[in-house]
Short mmCIF file of C-alpha atoms in Angstrom, two decimals:
data_model
loop_
_atom_site.label_atom_id
_atom_site.label_comp_id
_atom_site.label_asym_id
_atom_site.label_seq_id
_atom_site.Cartn_x
_atom_site.Cartn_y
_atom_site.Cartn_z
CA MET A 1 6.05 131.50 41.17
CA SER A 2 2.83 131.94 42.98
CA GLU A 3 -0.64 131.77 41.33
CA VAL A 4 -2.32 135.18 41.36
CA ARG A 5 -6.13 134.34 42.54
CA LEU A 6 -7.31 137.83 42.85
CA GLN A 7 -5.95 141.08 40.89
CA VAL A 8 -7.28 144.49 41.85
CA LYS A 9 -6.40 147.38 39.99
CA ASN A 10 -6.83 150.93 40.32
CA LEU A 11 -10.47 150.47 41.89
CA CYS A 12 -12.39 153.65 42.59
CA LYS A 13 -15.92 153.95 43.74
CA ASN A 14 -17.57 157.28 44.23
CA PHE A 15 -20.72 158.31 45.50
CA GLY A 16 -21.51 161.65 43.91
CA ILE A 17 -18.48 163.76 45.39
CA THR A 18 -17.42 161.17 47.96
CA LYS A 19 -14.69 158.80 47.41
CA ALA A 20 -15.30 155.28 49.24
CA VAL A 21 -12.73 153.70 47.55
CA GLN A 22 -9.75 155.41 45.89
CA ASN A 23 -7.10 153.99 43.53
CA VAL A 24 -6.73 150.55 45.30
CA SER A 25 -4.38 147.83 43.71
CA PHE A 26 -3.16 144.87 45.13
CA ASN A 27 -2.84 141.07 44.09
CA VAL A 28 -3.61 138.13 46.32
CA ASN A 29 -1.97 134.75 45.51
CA LYS A 30 -3.49 131.36 45.73
CA GLY A 31 -3.41 129.78 49.39
CA GLU A 32 -2.69 133.75 50.84
CA VAL A 33 -4.91 135.55 53.68
CA HIS A 34 -4.84 139.36 53.28
CA ALA A 35 -6.50 141.45 55.93
CA LEU A 36 -8.14 145.01 55.51
CA ILE A 37 -7.27 147.24 58.31
CA GLY A 38 -9.35 150.54 58.65
CA GLU A 39 -11.68 152.49 60.61
CA ASN A 40 -15.31 152.44 60.35
CA GLY A 41 -16.44 154.15 56.94
CA SER A 42 -12.78 153.74 55.50
CA GLY A 43 -14.23 151.59 52.61
CA LYS A 44 -13.42 148.34 53.60
CA THR A 45 -16.92 146.77 53.00
CA GLU A 46 -17.56 148.88 49.90
CA LEU A 47 -14.24 147.45 48.44
CA LEU A 48 -15.52 143.66 49.52
CA LYS A 49 -18.73 144.20 47.60
CA ILE A 50 -16.79 145.20 44.51
CA ILE A 51 -14.51 142.20 44.87
CA THR A 52 -17.63 139.94 45.15
CA GLY A 53 -19.45 141.51 42.34
CA LEU A 54 -22.12 142.83 44.70
CA GLU A 55 -21.36 146.38 43.82
CA ARG A 56 -20.01 148.12 40.78
CA GLN A 57 -16.75 150.13 40.79
CA SER A 58 -16.47 153.54 39.40
CA THR A 59 -13.28 152.74 37.71
CA GLY A 60 -10.40 150.32 37.85
CA PHE A 61 -10.46 146.49 37.55
CA VAL A 62 -11.35 143.38 39.47
CA THR A 63 -10.08 140.14 37.80
CA THR A 64 -10.38 136.55 38.96
CA ASP A 65 -11.17 133.07 37.92
CA ALA A 66 -11.83 131.95 41.44
CA LYS A 67 -15.21 131.09 42.79
CA ILE A 68 -15.89 133.69 45.27
CA SER A 69 -17.50 133.15 48.48
CA TYR A 70 -18.90 135.91 50.64
CA ALA A 71 -19.37 135.91 54.29
CA GLY A 72 -21.29 139.17 55.20
CA LEU A 73 -24.67 139.67 57.35
CA ASP A 74 -26.11 140.59 53.92
CA SER A 75 -25.11 137.61 52.19
CA ILE A 76 -28.24 135.60 52.79
CA ASP A 77 -32.27 136.18 52.89
CA PRO A 78 -33.25 136.97 56.22
CA ASN A 79 -36.79 135.72 55.66
CA LEU A 80 -35.73 132.48 54.77
CA THR A 81 -34.87 129.70 57.38
CA GLY A 82 -31.24 128.87 57.79
CA LEU A 83 -31.88 125.44 56.26
CA GLU A 84 -33.53 127.32 53.00
CA ASN A 85 -30.53 129.55 52.95
CA ILE A 86 -27.95 126.30 52.94
CA ARG A 87 -30.26 124.84 50.29
CA ASN A 88 -30.40 127.84 48.07
CA ALA A 89 -26.38 128.25 48.40
CA ILE A 90 -25.84 124.74 47.29
CA GLU A 91 -28.09 124.71 44.45
CA ASP A 92 -26.60 128.05 43.20
CA SER A 93 -23.19 126.36 43.51
CA GLY A 94 -24.19 123.68 40.77
CA VAL A 95 -23.06 120.57 42.78
CA ASP A 96 -24.83 117.19 42.57
CA LYS A 97 -27.37 116.07 45.23
CA PHE A 98 -25.00 113.62 46.79
CA LYS A 99 -22.36 116.15 47.24
CA GLY A 100 -25.04 118.75 48.06
CA ASP A 101 -26.16 116.49 50.86
CA HIS A 102 -22.90 116.25 52.36
CA LEU A 103 -22.32 120.17 52.20
CA THR A 104 -25.45 120.43 53.92
CA ASN A 105 -24.52 118.21 57.02
CA GLY A 106 -21.39 119.60 56.93
CA ILE A 107 -22.62 123.06 57.20
CA ILE A 108 -25.23 122.10 59.92
CA ASP A 109 -22.49 120.53 61.83
CA PHE A 110 -20.08 123.26 61.75
CA THR A 111 -22.53 125.96 62.66
CA GLU A 112 -24.10 124.14 65.53
CA ALA A 113 -27.40 125.80 64.86
CA GLY A 114 -29.70 122.73 65.64
CA GLN A 115 -33.49 123.69 65.61
CA LEU A 116 -32.76 127.15 64.76
CA LEU A 117 -32.15 126.00 61.27
CA TYR A 118 -35.94 125.81 61.12
CA ARG A 119 -36.59 129.39 61.86
CA PRO A 120 -36.11 132.53 59.66
CA VAL A 121 -32.72 134.08 59.76
CA ARG A 122 -34.29 137.38 60.93
CA GLU A 123 -34.96 135.61 64.25
CA TYR A 124 -31.23 134.78 64.95
CA SER A 125 -29.01 136.37 67.15
CA VAL A 126 -26.24 138.16 65.28
CA GLY A 127 -23.75 135.55 66.38
CA MET A 128 -25.90 132.75 64.85
CA HIS A 129 -26.26 134.68 61.89
CA ALA A 130 -22.73 135.15 61.66
CA ARG A 131 -22.14 131.38 62.19
CA LEU A 132 -24.49 130.50 59.27
CA VAL A 133 -23.01 132.96 56.82
CA LEU A 134 -19.67 131.63 57.74
CA GLY A 135 -20.84 127.88 57.30
CA LEU A 136 -21.93 128.52 53.54
CA ALA A 137 -18.64 130.55 52.84
CA LEU A 138 -16.41 127.97 54.16
CA TYR A 139 -18.05 124.76 53.06
CA ILE A 140 -19.47 125.37 49.46
CA ASN A 141 -16.45 124.84 47.12
CA PRO A 142 -14.45 127.85 48.58
CA GLU A 143 -11.82 128.97 46.26
CA LEU A 144 -11.60 132.76 47.25
CA VAL A 145 -13.37 133.43 50.79
CA VAL A 146 -14.29 137.04 51.53
CA ILE A 147 -15.09 137.66 55.23
CA ASP A 148 -16.81 140.99 55.92
CA ASP A 149 -17.06 141.96 59.42
CA VAL A 150 -18.39 138.78 61.10
CA LEU A 151 -15.37 137.12 63.07
CA SER A 152 -16.09 139.71 66.00
CA MET A 153 -19.58 138.74 66.27
CA LEU A 154 -18.65 135.06 67.24
CA ASP A 155 -18.17 133.48 70.84
CA GLN A 156 -14.58 132.55 71.68
CA THR A 157 -14.88 128.99 71.38
CA PHE A 158 -16.94 129.37 67.72
CA PHE A 159 -14.18 132.08 67.00
CA GLU A 160 -11.46 129.57 67.47
CA LYS A 161 -13.31 126.75 65.52
CA THR A 162 -13.76 129.02 62.50
CA ILE A 163 -10.08 130.00 62.56
CA LYS A 164 -9.10 126.31 62.52
CA ARG A 165 -11.34 125.86 59.65
CA ILE A 166 -9.78 128.67 57.77
CA GLN A 167 -6.27 127.48 58.67
CA LYS A 168 -7.26 124.11 57.38
CA LEU A 169 -8.57 125.68 53.77
CA LYS A 170 -5.43 128.03 53.49
CA ASP A 171 -3.35 125.07 53.76
CA THR A 172 -4.90 123.52 50.72
CA GLY A 173 -4.85 126.53 48.49
CA THR A 174 -8.10 128.57 49.39
CA THR A 175 -7.34 132.09 49.29
CA PHE A 176 -8.83 134.73 52.04
CA ILE A 177 -9.73 138.46 52.12
CA ILE A 178 -10.51 139.18 55.99
CA SER A 179 -11.94 142.68 57.42
CA ASP A 180 -12.67 142.50 60.62
CA VAL A 181 -11.80 144.30 63.98
CA LYS A 182 -10.36 141.33 65.73
CA ASN A 183 -6.76 140.33 65.76
CA ILE A 184 -6.66 137.46 63.82
CA VAL A 185 -3.52 135.05 63.36
CA ILE A 186 -3.52 132.68 60.64
CA GLU A 187 -0.11 130.80 60.27
CA SER A 188 1.62 130.72 56.97
#
């Protein structure tokens, strides 16, 4: 029997009379990849923000014991440098200095950001910003990774590199929820 990594039950989010998320229920098992498909404005981002704890639902429940890693353009501080964002995320994760240094090197190598890491993120192109948030989400102890509309911002070479990393993590039990406009194939 599969281990449930995330349970969403009867989730609703209202903004006055507007229903952004309406009665959503699903389970995601360990090592699965789920995609959210819908038009712009259909509530995908709102649902993901509720799952990650960045927003509160109006009604319903989200249950998980997993550490959630969120990759969205709003998941890091644009006024800090890329390296400062990496260090803050690692510090927030609670890993020791030795592992933190190892993770920092892994993220730097993965993102291929070079000297750009010493510049504020607000000066990054959208593609480089996407690389950084993905590097953080895919390297710092991921158990449940939520990717919100950043894969389509990558060039093809880096997109393929990211998909390989996702596949590798999935194969070791990491769970994913992905919302994006690109057709993504993750093998089971």
